[in-house]
Coordinates of C-alpha atoms in Angstrom, one line a residue:
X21 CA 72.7 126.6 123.5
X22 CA 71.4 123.3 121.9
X23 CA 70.5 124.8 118.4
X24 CA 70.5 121.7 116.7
X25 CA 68.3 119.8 118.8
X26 CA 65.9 122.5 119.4
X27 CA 65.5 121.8 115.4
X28 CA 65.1 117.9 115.8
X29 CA 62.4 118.5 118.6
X30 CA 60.0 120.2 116.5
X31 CA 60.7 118.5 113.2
X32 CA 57.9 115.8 113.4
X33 CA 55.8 119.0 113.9
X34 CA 57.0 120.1 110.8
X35 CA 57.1 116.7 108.9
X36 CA 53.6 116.2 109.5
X37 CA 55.0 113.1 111.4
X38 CA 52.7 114.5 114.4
X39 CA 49.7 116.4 114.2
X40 CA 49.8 120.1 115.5
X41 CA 48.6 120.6 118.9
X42 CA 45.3 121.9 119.2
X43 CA 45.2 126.0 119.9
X44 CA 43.9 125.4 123.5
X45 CA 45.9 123.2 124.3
X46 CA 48.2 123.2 127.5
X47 CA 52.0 121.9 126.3
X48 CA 54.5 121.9 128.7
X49 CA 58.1 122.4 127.5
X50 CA 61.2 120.7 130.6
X51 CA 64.2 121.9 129.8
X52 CA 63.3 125.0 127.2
X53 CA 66.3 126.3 125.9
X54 CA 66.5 130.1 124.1
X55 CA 66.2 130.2 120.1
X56 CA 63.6 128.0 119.5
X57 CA 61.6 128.6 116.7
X58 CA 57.5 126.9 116.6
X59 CA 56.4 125.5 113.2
X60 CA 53.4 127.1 111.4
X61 CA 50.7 126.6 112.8
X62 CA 51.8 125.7 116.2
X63 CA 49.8 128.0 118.3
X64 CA 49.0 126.6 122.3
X65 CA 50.0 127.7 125.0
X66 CA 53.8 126.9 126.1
X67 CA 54.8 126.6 129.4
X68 CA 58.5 127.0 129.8
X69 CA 60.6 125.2 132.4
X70 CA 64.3 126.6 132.8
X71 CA 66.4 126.3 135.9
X72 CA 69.7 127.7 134.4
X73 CA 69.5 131.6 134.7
X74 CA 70.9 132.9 131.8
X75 CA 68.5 130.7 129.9
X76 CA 65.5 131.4 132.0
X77 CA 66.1 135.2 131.6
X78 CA 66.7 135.2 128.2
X79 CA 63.2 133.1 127.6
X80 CA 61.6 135.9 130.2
X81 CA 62.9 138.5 127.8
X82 CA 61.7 137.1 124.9
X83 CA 58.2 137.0 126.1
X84 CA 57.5 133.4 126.9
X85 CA 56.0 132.4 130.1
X86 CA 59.0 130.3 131.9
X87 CA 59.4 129.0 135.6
X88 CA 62.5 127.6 137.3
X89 CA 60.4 124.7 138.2
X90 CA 57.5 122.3 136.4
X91 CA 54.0 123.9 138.0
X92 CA 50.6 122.5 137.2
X93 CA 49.4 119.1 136.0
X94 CA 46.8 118.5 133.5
X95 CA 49.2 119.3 130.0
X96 CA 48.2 117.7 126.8
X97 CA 51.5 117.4 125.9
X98 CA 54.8 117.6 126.4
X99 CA 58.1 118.5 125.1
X100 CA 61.3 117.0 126.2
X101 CA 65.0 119.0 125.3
X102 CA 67.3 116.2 126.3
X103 CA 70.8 117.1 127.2
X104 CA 74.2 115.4 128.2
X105 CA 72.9 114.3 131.7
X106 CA 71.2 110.8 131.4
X107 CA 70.0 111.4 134.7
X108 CA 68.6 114.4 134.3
X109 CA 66.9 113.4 130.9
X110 CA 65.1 110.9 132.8
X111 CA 63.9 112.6 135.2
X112 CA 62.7 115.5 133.3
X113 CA 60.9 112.1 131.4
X114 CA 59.6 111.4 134.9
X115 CA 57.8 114.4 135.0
X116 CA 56.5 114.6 131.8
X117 CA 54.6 111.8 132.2
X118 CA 53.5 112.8 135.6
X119 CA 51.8 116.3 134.3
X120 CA 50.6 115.1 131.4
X121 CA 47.0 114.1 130.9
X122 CA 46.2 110.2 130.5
X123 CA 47.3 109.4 126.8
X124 CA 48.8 112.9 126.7
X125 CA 51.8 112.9 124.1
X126 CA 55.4 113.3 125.2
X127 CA 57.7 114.4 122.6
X128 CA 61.5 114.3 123.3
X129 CA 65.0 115.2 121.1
X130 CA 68.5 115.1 121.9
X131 CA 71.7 115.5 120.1
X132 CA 73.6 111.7 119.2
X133 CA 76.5 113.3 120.5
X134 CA 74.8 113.6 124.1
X135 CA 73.3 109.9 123.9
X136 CA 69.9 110.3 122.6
X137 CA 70.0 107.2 121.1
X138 CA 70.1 105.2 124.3
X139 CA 68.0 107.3 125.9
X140 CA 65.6 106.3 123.1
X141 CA 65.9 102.9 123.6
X142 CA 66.1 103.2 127.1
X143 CA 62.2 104.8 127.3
X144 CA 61.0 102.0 124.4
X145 CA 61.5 99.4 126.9
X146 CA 59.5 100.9 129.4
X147 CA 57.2 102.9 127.1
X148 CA 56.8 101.4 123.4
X149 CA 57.2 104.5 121.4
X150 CA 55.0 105.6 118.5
X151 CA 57.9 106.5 116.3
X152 CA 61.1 108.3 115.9
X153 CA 62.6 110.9 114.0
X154 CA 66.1 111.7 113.0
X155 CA 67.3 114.7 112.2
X156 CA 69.6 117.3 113.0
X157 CA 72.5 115.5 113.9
X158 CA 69.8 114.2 116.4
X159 CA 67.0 112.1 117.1
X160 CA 63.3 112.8 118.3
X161 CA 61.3 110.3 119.3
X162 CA 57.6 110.3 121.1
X163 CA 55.3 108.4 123.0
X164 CA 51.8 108.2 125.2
X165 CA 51.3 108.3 128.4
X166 CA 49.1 104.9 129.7
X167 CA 50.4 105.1 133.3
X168 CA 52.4 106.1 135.8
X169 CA 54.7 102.9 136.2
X170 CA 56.9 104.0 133.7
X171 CA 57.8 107.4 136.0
X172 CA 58.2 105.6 138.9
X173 CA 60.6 103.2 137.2
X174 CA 62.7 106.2 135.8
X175 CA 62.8 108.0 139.3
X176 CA 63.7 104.9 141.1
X177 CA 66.9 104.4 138.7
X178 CA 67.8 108.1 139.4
X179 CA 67.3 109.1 143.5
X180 CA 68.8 111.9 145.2
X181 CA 72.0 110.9 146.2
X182 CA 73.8 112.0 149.5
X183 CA 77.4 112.2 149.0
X184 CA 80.9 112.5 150.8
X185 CA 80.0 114.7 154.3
X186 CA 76.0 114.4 153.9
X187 CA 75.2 116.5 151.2
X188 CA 72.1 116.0 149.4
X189 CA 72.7 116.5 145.2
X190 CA 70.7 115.3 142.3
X191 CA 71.2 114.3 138.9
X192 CA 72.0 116.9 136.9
X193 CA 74.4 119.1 139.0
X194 CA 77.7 120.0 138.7
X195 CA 79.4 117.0 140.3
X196 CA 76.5 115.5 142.1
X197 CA 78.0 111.9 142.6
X198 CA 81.3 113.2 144.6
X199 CA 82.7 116.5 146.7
X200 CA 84.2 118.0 143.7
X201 CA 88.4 117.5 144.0
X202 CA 88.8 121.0 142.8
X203 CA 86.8 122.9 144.9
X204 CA 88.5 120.0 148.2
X205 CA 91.6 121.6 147.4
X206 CA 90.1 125.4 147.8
X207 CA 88.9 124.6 150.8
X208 CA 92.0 123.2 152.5
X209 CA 93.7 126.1 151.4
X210 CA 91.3 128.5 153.0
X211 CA 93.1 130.9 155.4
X212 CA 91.8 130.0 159.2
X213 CA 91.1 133.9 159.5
X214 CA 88.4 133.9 157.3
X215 CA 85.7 136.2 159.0
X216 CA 83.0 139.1 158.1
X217 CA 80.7 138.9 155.2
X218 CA 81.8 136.2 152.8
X219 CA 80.0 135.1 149.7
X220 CA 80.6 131.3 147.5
X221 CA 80.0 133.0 143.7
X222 CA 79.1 129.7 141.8
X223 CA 78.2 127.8 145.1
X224 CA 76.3 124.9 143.6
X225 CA 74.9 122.4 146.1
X226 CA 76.8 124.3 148.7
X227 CA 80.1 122.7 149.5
X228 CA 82.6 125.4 149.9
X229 CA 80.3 127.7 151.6
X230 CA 79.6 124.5 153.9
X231 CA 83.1 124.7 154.5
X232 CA 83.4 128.4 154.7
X233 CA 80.7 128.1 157.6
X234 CA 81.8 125.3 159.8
X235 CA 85.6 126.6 159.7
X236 CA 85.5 130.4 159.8
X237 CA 84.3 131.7 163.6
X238 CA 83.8 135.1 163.0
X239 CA 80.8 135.1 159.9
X240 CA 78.7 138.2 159.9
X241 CA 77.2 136.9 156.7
X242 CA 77.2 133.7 154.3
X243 CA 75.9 134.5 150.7
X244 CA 75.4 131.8 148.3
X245 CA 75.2 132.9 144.1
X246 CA 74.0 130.4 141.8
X247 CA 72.6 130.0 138.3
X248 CA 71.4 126.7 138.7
X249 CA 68.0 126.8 140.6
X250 CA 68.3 123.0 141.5
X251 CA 71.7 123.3 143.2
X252 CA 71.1 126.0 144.6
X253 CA 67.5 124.4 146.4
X254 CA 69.8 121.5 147.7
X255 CA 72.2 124.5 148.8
X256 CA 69.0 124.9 151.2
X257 CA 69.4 121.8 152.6
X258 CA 73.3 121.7 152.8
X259 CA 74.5 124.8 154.3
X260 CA 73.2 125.8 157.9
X261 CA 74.5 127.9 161.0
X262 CA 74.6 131.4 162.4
X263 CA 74.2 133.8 160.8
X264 CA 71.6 132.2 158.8
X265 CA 72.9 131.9 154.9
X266 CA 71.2 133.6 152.4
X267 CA 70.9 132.4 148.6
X268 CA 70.5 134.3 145.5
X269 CA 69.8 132.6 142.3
X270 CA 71.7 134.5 139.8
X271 CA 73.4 134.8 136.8
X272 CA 76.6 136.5 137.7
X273 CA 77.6 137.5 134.4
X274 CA 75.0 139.5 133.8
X275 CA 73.2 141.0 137.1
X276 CA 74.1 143.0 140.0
X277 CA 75.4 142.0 143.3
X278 CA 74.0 144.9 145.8
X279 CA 76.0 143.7 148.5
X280 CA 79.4 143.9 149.3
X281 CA 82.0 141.3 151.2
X282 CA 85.3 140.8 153.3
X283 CA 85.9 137.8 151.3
X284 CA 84.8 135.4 148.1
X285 CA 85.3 132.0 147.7
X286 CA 84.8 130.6 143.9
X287 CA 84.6 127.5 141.8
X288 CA 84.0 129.2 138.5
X289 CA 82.9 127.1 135.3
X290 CA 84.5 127.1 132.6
X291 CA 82.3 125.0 129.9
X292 CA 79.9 127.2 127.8
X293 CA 79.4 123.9 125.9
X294 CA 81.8 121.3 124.8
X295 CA 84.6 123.6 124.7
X296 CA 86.8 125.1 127.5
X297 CA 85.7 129.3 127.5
X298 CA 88.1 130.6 130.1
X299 CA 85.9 133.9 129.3
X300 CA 83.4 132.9 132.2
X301 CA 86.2 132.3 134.9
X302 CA 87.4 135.9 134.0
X303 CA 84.3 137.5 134.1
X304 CA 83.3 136.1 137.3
X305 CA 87.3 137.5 138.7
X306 CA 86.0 141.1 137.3
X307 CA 82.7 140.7 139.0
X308 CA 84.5 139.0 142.3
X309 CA 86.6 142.0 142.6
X310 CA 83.4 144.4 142.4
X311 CA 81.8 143.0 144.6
X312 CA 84.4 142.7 147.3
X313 CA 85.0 146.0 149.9
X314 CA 88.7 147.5 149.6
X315 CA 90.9 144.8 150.9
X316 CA 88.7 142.0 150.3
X317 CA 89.7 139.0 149.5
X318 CA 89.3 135.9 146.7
X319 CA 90.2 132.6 147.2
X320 CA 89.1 130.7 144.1
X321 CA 90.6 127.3 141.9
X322 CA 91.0 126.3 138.8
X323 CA 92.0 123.7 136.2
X324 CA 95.7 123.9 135.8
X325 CA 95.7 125.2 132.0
X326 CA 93.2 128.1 132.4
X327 CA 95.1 131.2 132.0
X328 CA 93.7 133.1 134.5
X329 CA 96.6 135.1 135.8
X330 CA 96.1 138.2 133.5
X331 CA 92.5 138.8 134.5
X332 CA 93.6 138.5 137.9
X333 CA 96.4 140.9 137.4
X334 CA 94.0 143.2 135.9
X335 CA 91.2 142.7 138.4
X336 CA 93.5 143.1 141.9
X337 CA 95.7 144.7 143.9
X338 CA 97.7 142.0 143.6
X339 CA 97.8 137.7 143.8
X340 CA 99.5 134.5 144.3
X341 CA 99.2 131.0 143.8
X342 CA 98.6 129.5 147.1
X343 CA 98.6 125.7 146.2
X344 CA 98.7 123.3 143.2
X345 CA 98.0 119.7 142.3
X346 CA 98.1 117.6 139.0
X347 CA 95.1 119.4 138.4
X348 CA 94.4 122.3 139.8
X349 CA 95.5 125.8 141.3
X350 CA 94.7 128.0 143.8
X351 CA 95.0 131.5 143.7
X352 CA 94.4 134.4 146.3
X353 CA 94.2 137.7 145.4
X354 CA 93.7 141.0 147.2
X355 CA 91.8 143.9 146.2

């Protein structure tokens, strides 16, 4: 979670730097992360935008009213999280300036360590700011809106791309410029008997269960899981055929899968943060195996160093390493 830069965002609240926003006013907060804490005072109406499941649930949970997506126009303000995406930051930018009302305030913050300082300068030279703040081990900065040129410009410099085999991705996305090399691999290793009810856990914009449907003949069902919401909407787009795919956006760690399959194909992350956390590769194994039907199968990859093995060993019947590059593995396991 971005702690730190949560604090930066709302220190020129607390500095006095800017003035409090009124108590009916409309603020709408892109990229809302959980822990945030409001100054004194600080009393309109938030409206929360989180794609990311685990943070959208835990905002749900702590009362807050939250959507996957931006809804509305007409805010008198808004408030920017920035994160490690440039893209991404700029876009959520974009849309800022989009709902806000004319001369609205946008107020963003990032960490320095994810680039907020060029994103700072980045927005000054389309949109002279009205100051900046640092603090935090970050920077918040804020500006007005005059126009709408400046949200063109930034969505312009950032269009959905269509990569390697037609798929439709946007900034922001796990690997959105390229087909992932990793999850290439899985899918050339993928048995050519693959048939029944399969599901891609972690499917992102869809390529392995793209895959999955135009090599395996005998689908009865093709199940997408995904915590992102925006991958998994450009999932929509990139996965087709019969039987018709269906997508769940979930957070796997934490909530149920009702159904149960022949196989499971995977791409697991494993970045919490910064930092490898191999925990989230072997919780999704111990939910892969729950969710498969006696016998089922996983096929899933990983980055050569992640020990994996002993949650596999603990989660199946049994497994093997089915292929290997310089930087990745492939494992199939049997439960």
């Amino acid at each position: 979670m971005a702690a730190e830069p949560l604090k930066t965002l709302f220190y020129p609240f607390e500095a006095e730097a800017l003035p409090l926003p009124r108590k009916d006013a409309r603020v709408l907060f892109l990229g809302a992360e959980p822990g945030f804490r409001l100054p004194a005072g600080f009393d309109a109406a938030l409206h929360l935008v989180q794609g990311f499941r685990p943070h959208f649930r835990a905002l749900q949970a702590s009362g807050h009213n939250v959507t996957a997506r931006a809804e509305g126009q007409g805010y008198d303000m808004a408030l920017v999280l920035a994160g490690r995406h440039r893209g991404q930051n700029e876009l959520r930018i974009a849309e800022a300036i989009e709902r806000v009302v004319p001369g609205g305030l946008i107020a963003v913050a990032g960490g320095k360590d994810d680039g907020v300082d060029s994103l700072r300068k980045r927005i000054n030279a389309l949109a002279p700011l009205e100051g900046h703040l640092p603090k935090h081990h970050g920077v918040a900065f804020w500006f007005r809106r005059a126009g709408t040129e400046t949200a063109a410009t930034l969505r312009a410099g950032n269009p959905d791309l269509v990569v390697e085999g037609g798929f439709k991705t946007a900034p922001g996305m796990f690997s959105f410029d390229r087909v992932d090399a990793g999850s290439k691999l899985l899918a050339a290793s993928l048995p050519g008997d693959l048939r029944g009810s399969i599901a891609d856990f972690c499917a992102g914009w869809g390529y392995l269960a793209a895959e999955v449907a135009r090599r395996s003949h005998g689908l009865t069902a093709l199940d997408l899981y995904e915590a992102d919401f925006e991958a998994l909407e450009a999932a929509r787009l990139n996965v087709h055929g019969a039987p018709e795919p269906r997508f769940f956006w979930t957070d796997l760690l934490t909530e149920a899968v009702e159904r149960r399959y022949d196989a499971i194909v995977m791409n697991p992350p494993f970045h919490g943060g910064r930092a490898a956390e191999p925990g989230i590769g072997a919780g999704m194994i111990g939910k892969a195996s729950k969710a498969l039907k006696p016998g089922g199968r996983l096929f899933m990859v990983a980055n050569r160093q992640l020990p994996y093995e002993q949650a596999l060993s603990a989660a199946f019947a049994s497994y093997s390493e089915v292929a290997r590059d310089g930087m990745f593995k492939v494992f199939s396991a049997r439960r």
